[in-house]
Short mmCIF file of C-alpha atoms and ligand atoms in Angstrom, two decimals:
data_model
loop_
_atom_site.label_atom_id
_atom_site.label_comp_id
_atom_site.label_asym_id
_atom_site.label_seq_id
_atom_site.Cartn_x
_atom_site.Cartn_y
_atom_site.Cartn_z
CA MET S 1 19.31 -13.76 -11.59
CA ALA S 2 16.22 -14.55 -9.59
CA LYS S 3 12.98 -13.58 -11.30
CA THR S 4 11.74 -11.22 -8.64
CA VAL S 5 9.80 -7.98 -9.04
CA VAL S 6 8.81 -5.57 -6.30
CA VAL S 7 5.78 -3.30 -6.69
CA ILE S 8 5.88 -0.30 -4.35
CA GLY S 9 3.78 2.79 -3.76
CA SER S 10 5.86 5.83 -4.69
CA ALA S 11 3.99 8.42 -2.59
CA TRP S 12 1.16 8.31 -0.01
CA GLY S 13 -0.54 5.10 -1.15
CA ASP S 14 -3.49 4.41 -3.46
CA GLU S 15 -1.34 4.69 -6.59
CA GLY S 16 -2.88 1.60 -8.18
CA LYS S 17 -0.64 -1.08 -6.67
CA GLY S 18 -3.49 -3.61 -6.55
CA LYS S 19 -4.29 -3.19 -10.21
CA ILE S 20 -0.66 -3.44 -11.39
CA THR S 21 0.11 -6.34 -9.03
CA ASN S 22 -2.93 -8.18 -10.30
CA TYR S 23 -1.87 -7.59 -13.91
CA LEU S 24 1.68 -8.82 -13.28
CA SER S 25 0.46 -11.73 -11.13
CA LYS S 26 -0.69 -13.51 -14.29
CA GLN S 27 2.98 -14.12 -15.01
CA ALA S 28 4.04 -14.76 -11.40
CA ASP S 29 4.18 -18.00 -9.42
CA LEU S 30 4.10 -16.23 -6.05
CA VAL S 31 2.59 -12.94 -4.87
CA VAL S 32 3.90 -11.83 -1.48
CA ARG S 33 2.72 -9.02 0.81
CA TYR S 34 5.65 -7.96 2.99
CA SER S 35 4.39 -5.11 5.18
CA GLY S 36 1.30 -3.51 6.66
CA GLY S 37 -2.02 -5.13 7.39
CA ASP S 38 -5.65 -4.53 6.51
CA ASN S 39 -5.06 -0.77 6.47
CA ALA S 40 -4.41 -1.32 2.74
CA GLY S 41 -7.21 -1.07 0.21
CA HIS S 42 -6.23 -2.48 -3.18
CA THR S 43 -8.83 -2.22 -5.95
CA ILE S 44 -8.90 -4.78 -8.72
CA VAL S 45 -11.31 -4.58 -11.63
CA LEU S 46 -11.66 -7.84 -13.53
CA ASP S 47 -14.26 -7.98 -16.31
CA ASP S 48 -16.43 -5.29 -14.68
CA ALA S 49 -16.35 -6.93 -11.24
CA VAL S 50 -14.71 -4.73 -8.58
CA TYR S 51 -12.77 -6.35 -5.70
CA LYS S 52 -11.33 -4.41 -2.77
CA LEU S 53 -8.61 -6.38 -1.03
CA HIS S 54 -7.25 -5.26 2.33
CA ILE S 55 -5.01 -8.05 3.54
CA VAL S 56 -5.23 -10.83 0.93
CA PRO S 57 -2.56 -10.40 -1.82
CA SER S 58 -3.75 -9.31 -5.26
CA GLY S 59 -2.78 -12.57 -7.00
CA ILE S 60 -5.50 -14.55 -5.20
CA PHE S 61 -7.74 -14.75 -8.28
CA ASP S 62 -5.47 -17.24 -10.03
CA PRO S 63 -5.52 -20.65 -8.29
CA ASN S 64 -2.08 -21.47 -9.68
CA THR S 65 -0.42 -18.51 -7.96
CA LYS S 66 0.68 -18.91 -4.35
CA ASN S 67 -0.31 -15.86 -2.29
CA ILE S 68 1.72 -15.21 0.83
CA LEU S 69 1.47 -12.91 3.84
CA GLY S 70 5.08 -12.45 4.90
CA ASN S 71 6.49 -12.08 8.40
CA GLY S 72 6.57 -8.28 8.03
CA CYS S 73 2.77 -8.09 7.88
CA VAL S 74 0.46 -7.66 10.84
CA VAL S 75 -2.51 -9.94 10.34
CA ASN S 76 -5.95 -9.35 11.80
CA PRO S 77 -7.30 -12.90 11.62
CA LYS S 78 -10.92 -11.73 11.90
CA ALA S 79 -10.54 -9.34 8.97
CA LEU S 80 -8.67 -12.03 7.03
CA LEU S 81 -11.40 -14.64 7.53
CA GLU S 82 -14.06 -12.13 6.45
CA GLU S 83 -12.12 -11.33 3.30
CA ILE S 84 -11.58 -15.01 2.51
CA GLU S 85 -15.30 -15.63 3.01
CA ALA S 86 -16.24 -12.86 0.58
CA LEU S 87 -13.74 -14.14 -2.01
CA LYS S 88 -15.07 -17.69 -1.66
CA LYS S 89 -18.60 -16.40 -2.25
CA ALA S 90 -17.33 -14.73 -5.41
CA GLY S 91 -15.95 -18.09 -6.58
CA PHE S 92 -12.27 -17.93 -5.55
CA SER S 93 -11.17 -20.85 -3.37
CA CYS S 94 -8.34 -19.11 -1.46
CA ASP S 95 -6.66 -22.52 -1.15
CA ASN S 96 -3.60 -20.75 -2.54
CA LEU S 97 -3.08 -18.54 0.55
CA TYR S 98 -0.21 -18.94 3.05
CA ILE S 99 0.62 -16.96 6.21
CA SER S 100 4.06 -16.62 7.77
CA ASP S 101 4.42 -18.30 11.15
CA ARG S 102 6.47 -15.22 12.13
CA ALA S 103 3.80 -12.62 11.27
CA ASN S 104 2.35 -10.75 14.24
CA VAL S 105 -1.34 -11.18 15.01
CA LEU S 106 -3.49 -8.07 15.23
CA PHE S 107 -6.17 -8.35 17.93
CA ASP S 108 -9.24 -6.27 18.76
CA TYR S 109 -7.35 -4.50 21.56
CA HIS S 110 -4.97 -3.06 18.95
CA LYS S 111 -7.92 -1.52 17.12
CA ILE S 112 -9.38 -0.13 20.34
CA LEU S 113 -6.02 1.38 21.33
CA ASP S 114 -5.58 2.89 17.84
CA GLY S 115 -8.92 4.69 18.20
CA LEU S 116 -8.17 5.83 21.76
CA LYS S 117 -4.76 7.23 20.82
CA GLU S 118 -6.23 9.14 17.89
CA GLU S 119 -8.95 10.54 20.13
CA ARG S 120 -6.37 11.68 22.66
CA LEU S 121 -4.37 13.44 19.91
CA GLY S 122 -7.48 15.37 18.86
CA ALA S 123 -6.63 17.97 16.21
CA ARG S 124 -3.06 16.59 16.01
CA CYS S 125 -4.28 13.08 15.11
CA ILE S 126 -2.52 11.06 12.39
CA GLY S 127 -5.79 10.22 10.67
CA THR S 128 -5.06 6.48 10.85
CA THR S 129 -7.33 3.86 9.36
CA LYS S 130 -8.12 2.79 12.95
CA LYS S 131 -7.31 -0.78 12.02
CA GLY S 132 -4.90 -1.17 14.96
CA ILE S 133 -1.74 -1.09 12.83
CA GLY S 134 0.35 1.25 15.04
CA PRO S 135 -0.42 -0.53 18.32
CA CYS S 136 0.28 -3.95 16.76
CA TYR S 137 3.70 -2.91 15.39
CA THR S 138 4.40 -1.21 18.73
CA ASP S 139 3.83 -4.54 20.49
CA LYS S 140 6.04 -6.31 17.94
CA MET S 141 8.95 -3.94 18.64
CA ALA S 142 8.33 -3.97 22.40
CA ARG S 143 8.34 -7.78 22.21
CA ASP S 144 4.82 -7.91 23.60
CA GLY S 145 3.36 -9.21 20.34
CA ILE S 146 1.79 -12.60 19.66
CA ARG S 147 3.03 -14.25 16.50
CA MET S 148 1.16 -16.68 14.27
CA CYS S 149 3.30 -19.61 15.47
CA ASP S 150 2.14 -18.94 19.05
CA PHE S 151 -1.42 -18.08 18.10
CA ILE S 152 -1.94 -21.54 16.57
CA SER S 153 -0.05 -23.43 19.31
CA PRO S 154 -1.34 -24.91 22.59
CA ASP S 155 0.66 -22.17 24.37
CA PHE S 156 -1.72 -19.50 23.09
CA LYS S 157 -3.88 -19.54 26.23
CA ASP S 158 -0.94 -18.83 28.58
CA ILE S 159 0.63 -16.25 26.27
CA LEU S 160 -2.67 -14.41 25.87
CA LYS S 161 -3.22 -14.40 29.65
CA GLU S 162 0.16 -12.69 30.19
CA THR S 163 -0.39 -10.28 27.31
CA LEU S 164 -3.85 -9.23 28.43
CA ILE S 165 -2.46 -8.11 31.80
CA ILE S 166 -0.29 -5.56 29.96
CA LYS S 167 -3.01 -4.63 27.46
CA ASN S 168 -5.66 -4.16 30.14
CA ASP S 169 -3.30 -1.81 31.95
CA GLU S 170 -3.03 0.24 28.77
CA LEU S 171 -6.76 0.18 28.10
CA THR S 172 -7.69 1.28 31.61
CA HIS S 173 -4.99 3.96 31.46
CA PHE S 174 -6.97 5.44 28.53
CA GLY S 175 -10.20 5.11 30.56
CA ALA S 176 -11.49 2.13 28.53
CA SER S 177 -12.90 -1.07 30.01
CA PRO S 178 -10.55 -4.01 30.49
CA ILE S 179 -11.03 -7.10 28.31
CA ASP S 180 -12.49 -10.24 29.89
CA PHE S 181 -9.95 -13.02 29.37
CA ASP S 182 -12.30 -16.02 29.15
CA SER S 183 -14.62 -14.79 26.43
CA PHE S 184 -11.73 -13.16 24.50
CA TYR S 185 -9.70 -16.37 24.60
CA GLU S 186 -12.66 -18.50 23.54
CA GLU S 187 -13.41 -16.26 20.58
CA TYR S 188 -9.80 -16.15 19.36
CA GLN S 189 -9.14 -19.86 19.96
CA ALA S 190 -11.94 -20.65 17.52
CA ILE S 191 -10.38 -18.23 15.02
CA ALA S 192 -6.92 -19.77 15.51
CA ASP S 193 -8.37 -23.18 14.64
CA LYS S 194 -9.59 -21.80 11.31
CA ILE S 195 -6.32 -19.99 10.54
CA ARG S 196 -3.98 -22.88 11.50
CA PRO S 197 -4.01 -24.68 8.11
CA LEU S 198 -2.76 -21.52 6.37
CA VAL S 199 0.24 -20.91 8.63
CA CYS S 200 3.66 -22.16 7.53
CA ASP S 201 7.36 -21.33 7.27
CA THR S 202 7.11 -18.86 4.41
CA VAL S 203 10.82 -17.94 4.58
CA THR S 204 11.72 -21.43 3.37
CA LEU S 205 8.78 -21.54 0.96
CA ILE S 206 9.67 -18.29 -0.81
CA ASN S 207 13.43 -18.94 -0.93
CA GLU S 208 12.94 -22.45 -2.28
CA GLU S 209 10.72 -21.11 -5.04
CA ILE S 210 13.25 -18.40 -5.90
CA ASN S 211 16.04 -20.97 -6.00
CA LYS S 212 13.95 -23.07 -8.39
CA GLY S 213 13.78 -20.04 -10.72
CA LYS S 214 10.10 -19.28 -10.05
CA LYS S 215 8.70 -15.81 -10.65
CA VAL S 216 8.00 -13.89 -7.47
CA LEU S 217 6.07 -10.63 -7.16
CA PHE S 218 6.31 -8.63 -3.94
CA GLU S 219 3.21 -6.49 -3.42
CA GLY S 220 3.78 -3.28 -1.52
CA ALA S 221 1.04 -1.71 0.56
CA GLN S 222 0.87 1.97 1.59
CA GLY S 223 3.63 4.10 0.04
CA THR S 224 7.13 5.55 0.41
CA LEU S 225 5.95 8.78 2.09
CA LEU S 226 4.03 6.71 4.65
CA ASP S 227 7.18 4.73 5.57
CA ILE S 228 8.01 4.86 9.27
CA ASP S 229 11.64 5.84 8.48
CA PHE S 230 11.38 7.81 5.23
CA GLY S 231 7.85 9.18 5.30
CA THR S 232 6.39 12.41 6.59
CA TYR S 233 6.83 11.42 10.24
CA PRO S 234 4.73 11.37 12.39
CA PHE S 235 2.02 11.30 9.70
CA VAL S 236 3.04 7.85 8.53
CA THR S 237 2.13 4.22 9.02
CA SER S 238 4.13 1.98 11.37
CA SER S 239 5.95 -0.26 8.90
CA ASN S 240 8.45 -0.09 6.02
CA PRO S 241 6.42 -0.20 2.80
CA THR S 242 9.59 0.74 0.85
CA ALA S 243 11.64 -1.82 -1.08
CA GLY S 244 13.94 -2.44 1.91
CA GLY S 245 10.90 -3.80 3.71
CA VAL S 246 10.82 -6.71 1.27
CA CYS S 247 13.98 -8.20 2.77
CA THR S 248 13.02 -7.82 6.41
CA GLY S 249 9.37 -8.59 5.71
CA THR S 250 9.88 -11.86 3.83
CA GLY S 251 13.34 -13.23 4.61
CA VAL S 252 14.62 -12.76 1.05
CA GLY S 253 18.10 -11.24 0.77
CA PRO S 254 18.73 -7.98 -1.15
CA THR S 255 20.87 -9.75 -3.77
CA LYS S 256 17.77 -11.68 -4.84
CA ILE S 257 15.76 -8.61 -5.84
CA LYS S 258 15.77 -7.89 -9.58
CA GLU S 259 13.29 -5.14 -10.44
CA VAL S 260 11.63 -2.47 -8.31
CA ILE S 261 8.62 -0.91 -9.99
CA GLY S 262 7.32 2.30 -8.46
CA ILE S 263 3.61 2.81 -8.97
CA VAL S 264 3.09 6.47 -9.73
CA LYS S 265 -0.26 8.16 -10.10
CA ALA S 266 -0.50 10.82 -12.83
CA TYR S 267 -1.30 13.18 -9.93
CA THR S 268 -0.86 12.78 -6.15
CA THR S 269 -3.36 11.82 -3.47
CA ARG S 270 -3.23 11.58 0.28
CA VAL S 271 -5.71 10.41 2.94
CA GLY S 272 -5.20 11.32 6.56
CA SER S 273 -3.32 14.26 8.07
CA GLY S 274 0.06 15.76 7.17
CA PRO S 275 1.53 18.04 4.51
CA LEU S 276 0.84 17.55 0.79
CA PRO S 277 2.88 20.33 -0.89
CA THR S 278 1.23 20.17 -4.33
CA GLU S 279 -2.33 19.99 -2.92
CA PHE S 280 -4.94 22.14 -4.64
CA ASN S 281 -8.62 22.66 -4.08
CA ASP S 282 -10.59 23.91 -7.06
CA GLU S 283 -13.00 22.60 -9.66
CA ILE S 284 -10.25 20.49 -11.28
CA SER S 285 -9.31 18.73 -8.03
CA GLN S 286 -12.99 17.99 -7.37
CA ASP S 287 -13.39 16.80 -10.96
CA ILE S 288 -10.40 14.47 -10.54
CA ARG S 289 -11.88 13.15 -7.27
CA ASP S 290 -15.22 12.48 -8.94
CA ARG S 291 -13.86 10.95 -12.14
CA ALA S 292 -11.33 8.72 -10.42
CA HIS S 293 -13.56 7.94 -7.41
CA GLU S 294 -10.85 9.22 -5.10
CA TYR S 295 -12.44 8.02 -1.89
CA GLY S 296 -10.54 5.64 0.41
CA ALA S 297 -10.98 1.93 -0.37
CA THR S 298 -10.61 1.19 3.36
CA THR S 299 -12.08 4.21 5.16
CA LYS S 300 -14.19 5.85 2.38
CA ARG S 301 -12.63 9.23 3.27
CA ALA S 302 -12.28 11.76 0.42
CA ARG S 303 -8.68 11.68 -0.79
CA ARG S 304 -6.82 14.99 -0.96
CA ILE S 305 -5.58 15.85 -4.46
CA GLY S 306 -2.28 17.38 -5.59
CA TRP S 307 -0.31 17.66 -8.83
CA LEU S 308 2.40 15.11 -9.51
CA ASP S 309 5.35 15.86 -7.24
CA CYS S 310 8.70 14.89 -8.80
CA ALA S 311 10.66 16.08 -5.75
CA ILE S 312 8.86 13.34 -3.83
CA LEU S 313 9.19 10.96 -6.74
CA SER S 314 12.95 11.42 -7.13
CA TYR S 315 13.35 10.82 -3.38
CA SER S 316 11.24 7.69 -3.77
CA VAL S 317 13.39 6.56 -6.72
CA ASN S 318 16.47 6.73 -4.49
CA ILE S 319 15.01 5.07 -1.44
CA ASN S 320 13.52 2.18 -3.38
CA GLY S 321 16.25 1.76 -5.99
CA MET S 322 13.44 2.02 -8.53
CA THR S 323 14.24 0.41 -11.88
CA GLY S 324 10.97 1.30 -13.57
CA ILE S 325 7.79 3.32 -13.17
CA ALA S 326 4.20 2.22 -13.72
CA LEU S 327 2.27 5.42 -14.44
CA THR S 328 -1.41 5.01 -13.58
CA LEU S 329 -4.63 7.04 -13.98
CA LEU S 330 -3.36 8.88 -17.06
CA ASP S 331 -6.86 8.72 -18.56
CA ILE S 332 -8.18 11.00 -15.80
CA PHE S 333 -6.29 13.97 -17.29
CA THR S 334 -8.26 13.91 -20.57
CA GLY S 335 -9.97 17.26 -21.14
CA TYR S 336 -7.76 19.49 -18.97
CA LYS S 337 -6.15 22.41 -20.80
CA LYS S 338 -3.11 22.60 -18.51
CA ILE S 339 -1.45 20.05 -16.25
CA LYS S 340 1.19 20.85 -13.66
CA ILE S 341 4.21 18.91 -12.40
CA CYS S 342 6.30 19.98 -9.42
CA ASP S 343 10.04 19.68 -10.09
CA TYR S 344 11.42 21.13 -6.83
CA TYR S 345 10.50 23.09 -3.70
CA THR S 346 11.74 26.34 -2.28
CA LEU S 347 12.13 26.92 1.43
CA ASP S 348 13.42 30.19 2.90
CA GLY S 349 14.88 31.16 -0.48
CA LYS S 350 16.69 27.83 -0.98
CA VAL S 351 15.95 25.17 -3.59
CA LEU S 352 15.07 21.74 -2.20
CA LYS S 353 14.96 18.64 -4.39
CA ALA S 354 13.72 16.25 -1.69
CA PRO S 355 11.42 16.48 1.32
CA CYS S 356 13.06 17.64 4.54
CA ALA S 357 12.92 15.52 7.67
CA LYS S 358 11.41 18.11 9.99
CA ILE S 359 7.70 18.07 9.38
CA GLU S 360 7.17 21.77 10.20
CA ASP S 361 9.79 22.68 7.55
CA PHE S 362 8.27 20.30 5.03
CA ALA S 363 4.88 21.91 5.62
CA ARG S 364 6.42 25.30 4.65
CA CYS S 365 7.94 24.05 1.36
CA LYS S 366 6.57 25.85 -1.68
CA PRO S 367 6.29 23.72 -4.82
CA HIS S 368 7.75 25.02 -8.09
CA PHE S 369 5.61 23.92 -11.04
CA ILE S 370 6.21 23.20 -14.70
CA GLU S 371 3.01 23.76 -16.67
CA MET S 372 2.30 21.38 -19.53
CA ASP S 373 -0.36 21.29 -22.23
CA GLY S 374 -3.13 18.76 -21.70
CA TRP S 375 -5.01 16.64 -24.25
CA GLU S 376 -8.62 16.19 -25.31
CA GLU S 377 -8.56 12.62 -26.62
CA ASP S 378 -10.11 9.70 -24.74
CA ILE S 379 -7.18 7.34 -24.12
CA THR S 380 -9.03 4.57 -22.27
CA LYS S 381 -8.93 2.23 -25.28
CA VAL S 382 -5.30 2.80 -26.22
CA THR S 383 -3.27 -0.43 -26.47
CA SER S 384 0.20 0.93 -27.30
CA TYR S 385 2.42 3.92 -26.57
CA ASP S 386 2.32 5.00 -30.20
CA GLU S 387 -1.46 5.49 -30.06
CA LEU S 388 -1.19 8.10 -27.30
CA PRO S 389 -1.74 11.81 -28.10
CA GLU S 390 1.51 13.79 -28.46
CA ASN S 391 0.88 15.72 -25.22
CA THR S 392 0.36 12.51 -23.23
CA LYS S 393 3.68 11.25 -24.57
CA LYS S 394 5.29 14.56 -23.56
CA TYR S 395 3.91 14.15 -20.03
CA ILE S 396 5.35 10.63 -19.77
CA GLU S 397 8.69 11.84 -21.17
CA LYS S 398 8.77 14.67 -18.60
CA VAL S 399 8.29 12.17 -15.77
CA GLU S 400 11.16 10.09 -17.18
CA GLU S 401 13.36 13.18 -17.57
CA LEU S 402 12.72 14.45 -14.02
CA THR S 403 13.26 11.07 -12.37
CA GLY S 404 15.79 9.39 -14.66
CA VAL S 405 13.65 6.24 -14.56
CA PRO S 406 11.81 4.71 -17.56
CA VAL S 407 8.03 4.44 -17.55
CA VAL S 408 7.81 0.71 -18.27
CA ILE S 409 4.06 0.36 -17.73
CA PHE S 410 1.19 2.81 -18.11
CA SER S 411 -2.44 2.47 -17.23
CA VAL S 412 -5.45 4.09 -18.89
CA GLY S 413 -8.39 2.79 -16.85
CA PRO S 414 -9.25 0.78 -13.74
CA ASP S 415 -9.69 -2.56 -15.51
CA THR S 416 -6.70 -4.88 -15.44
CA LYS S 417 -6.97 -5.05 -19.24
CA GLN S 418 -6.35 -1.28 -19.51
CA THR S 419 -2.64 -1.76 -18.85
CA ILE S 420 0.10 -1.25 -21.41
CA ILE S 421 3.51 -2.83 -20.99
CA ARG S 422 6.49 -1.11 -22.61
CA LYS S 423 9.09 -3.48 -21.16
CA GLU S 424 8.50 -7.09 -20.15
CA LEU S 425 9.54 -7.58 -16.53
CA TYR S 426 9.74 -11.37 -16.32
P1 GDP J 501 -3.73 0.90 -4.27
O1 GDP J 501 -4.02 1.04 -2.84
O2 GDP J 501 -2.38 1.43 -4.64
O3 GDP J 501 -3.94 -0.51 -4.78
O4 GDP J 501 -4.78 1.82 -5.04
P2 GDP J 501 -6.36 1.94 -4.73
O5 GDP J 501 -7.03 0.74 -5.27
O6 GDP J 501 -6.60 2.31 -3.32
O7 GDP J 501 -6.72 3.25 -5.56
C1 GDP J 501 -6.49 3.31 -6.93
C2 GDP J 501 -7.82 3.64 -7.62
O8 GDP J 501 -7.58 3.97 -8.96
C3 GDP J 501 -8.79 2.46 -7.66
O9 GDP J 501 -10.09 2.96 -7.64
C4 GDP J 501 -8.47 1.82 -9.01
O10 GDP J 501 -9.55 1.05 -9.52
C5 GDP J 501 -8.22 3.02 -9.83
N1 GDP J 501 -7.29 2.87 -10.96
C6 GDP J 501 -6.09 2.24 -11.01
N2 GDP J 501 -5.48 2.48 -12.18
C7 GDP J 501 -6.30 3.28 -12.89
C8 GDP J 501 -6.22 3.91 -14.16
O11 GDP J 501 -5.25 3.80 -14.89
N3 GDP J 501 -7.27 4.71 -14.53
C9 GDP J 501 -8.39 4.88 -13.75
N4 GDP J 501 -9.36 5.66 -14.18
N5 GDP J 501 -8.49 4.30 -12.53
C10 GDP J 501 -7.46 3.52 -12.12
P1 IMO J 502 -2.82 1.34 0.28
O1 IMO J 502 -2.07 0.04 0.37
C1 IMO J 502 -3.39 5.41 1.68
C2 IMO J 502 -2.47 6.20 5.87
C3 IMO J 502 -3.62 6.57 6.77
C4 IMO J 502 -2.92 7.52 7.74
C5 IMO J 502 -1.56 6.85 7.91
C6 IMO J 502 -1.45 5.96 9.14
O2 IMO J 502 -4.26 1.18 -0.08
O3 IMO J 502 -2.11 2.32 -0.58
P2 IMO J 502 -2.39 3.53 9.72
O4 IMO J 502 -3.79 3.03 9.81
O5 IMO J 502 -1.55 2.80 8.74
O6 IMO J 502 -1.72 3.65 11.06
O7 IMO J 502 -2.55 5.06 9.18
O8 IMO J 502 -1.36 6.06 6.75
N1 IMO J 502 -2.62 4.93 5.14
C7 IMO J 502 -2.90 4.84 3.84
N2 IMO J 502 -3.17 5.82 2.94
N3 IMO J 502 -3.33 4.11 1.29
C8 IMO J 502 -3.04 3.14 2.17
O9 IMO J 502 -2.85 1.86 1.79
C9 IMO J 502 -2.84 3.48 3.53
N4 IMO J 502 -2.57 2.78 4.65
C10 IMO J 502 -2.42 3.68 5.62
O10 IMO J 502 -4.65 7.22 6.05
O11 IMO J 502 -2.71 8.76 7.12
MG1 MG J 503 -5.49 1.85 -1.57
#
């Protein structure tokens, strides 16, 4: 069997995917992003240095690991070059970065349109990251997108000219100024020249490596409840961050996927609009926000806090075919007398074990909670499961019981070193 592992966000993002991907990347030959763009914010703490990656995969710190942006990603080349520059300054060459020739390019007009659409929605806005993600995927599906292979080719000028006619129509429709072709082309042509050496046929590259028996790690961005098909539509992103997205976003067939690890926070967070059934606002939620620095890595917005939601998690287990859970941020619970877990919802007197499709119904779901005893001990220096306090073990066991999936990794602090493996994945 191919040595492939998928890391996915089990809820609304920010579960610690960057940290766990970075930890596992030490064993991997390839780290591949398969969906989303620079709307992601993945935090990696290596020996006290904090890195926030938005579009570059989290295996970039090891020069021997190939880092790939798959065809399913939307790539803002300006944001990418900025991130590469910052990483180079920090001493990482980025010579190990590859971009799919089939990935769609995200331009400034996508960002402008994202902002304009949000403004028009007013109070009903999605609360996007305003990185242009929705408009770029819209263009991809409408076949108005520009792909990397065209961006770096001599045809770029003609393709951009055609595209800008459509985009300027859209911009002026919203009351914005049209884009001047000449200066826009000049700016992006210079960027294309810098990006060109990174662009290649990643479908062949990844499949060849898999066929050679290499270890591949697929790094999810966003989360299952932000998935365009399975998330809390319309308060979602515009891609498929779920495990199915790996196949369409990289060109690797489903029979080649071995493990799917769901990253699960000990509690739940959400940024942006839309229902969060287990949300609570009291001194504990504010304490969690402060202790865990729950402010968006991309937009700096305060993240909303809820208790762990196993109705959501069980749904996520099904959708992703999760084989294991990585439970993160357990250390944040130290010192709380009681901790809650939601096991199901009720709606109009009926029990619901998964979120309903209609957003207005989902917003009316009432969570049912199991209350568990907390623990006082500092667990940030724990190096094995056995060292954990009894009540922490009970919490982990409850998650396993409610989901039917083993907790194969747990995390007790932001540093990559504060990761404990219960089952080797490679
Ligand atoms: P991602 O988007 O899924 O990669 O997650 P983010 O990086 O946006 O948010 C996760 C936050 O939790 C970051 O600030 C991480 O440094 C931090 N983090 C990850 N795992 C742990 C952990 O086990 N304990 C603590 N205290 N912080 C963690
Ligand atoms: P990582 O990879 C948390 C949210 C936005 C908004 C919705 C749509 O760090 O977990 P978009 O800009 O994608 O059109 O916004 O999705 N969102 C995220 N929330 N973590 C993320 O990424 C997110 N990426 C997008 O806040 O609600
Ligand atoms: Mg994040």
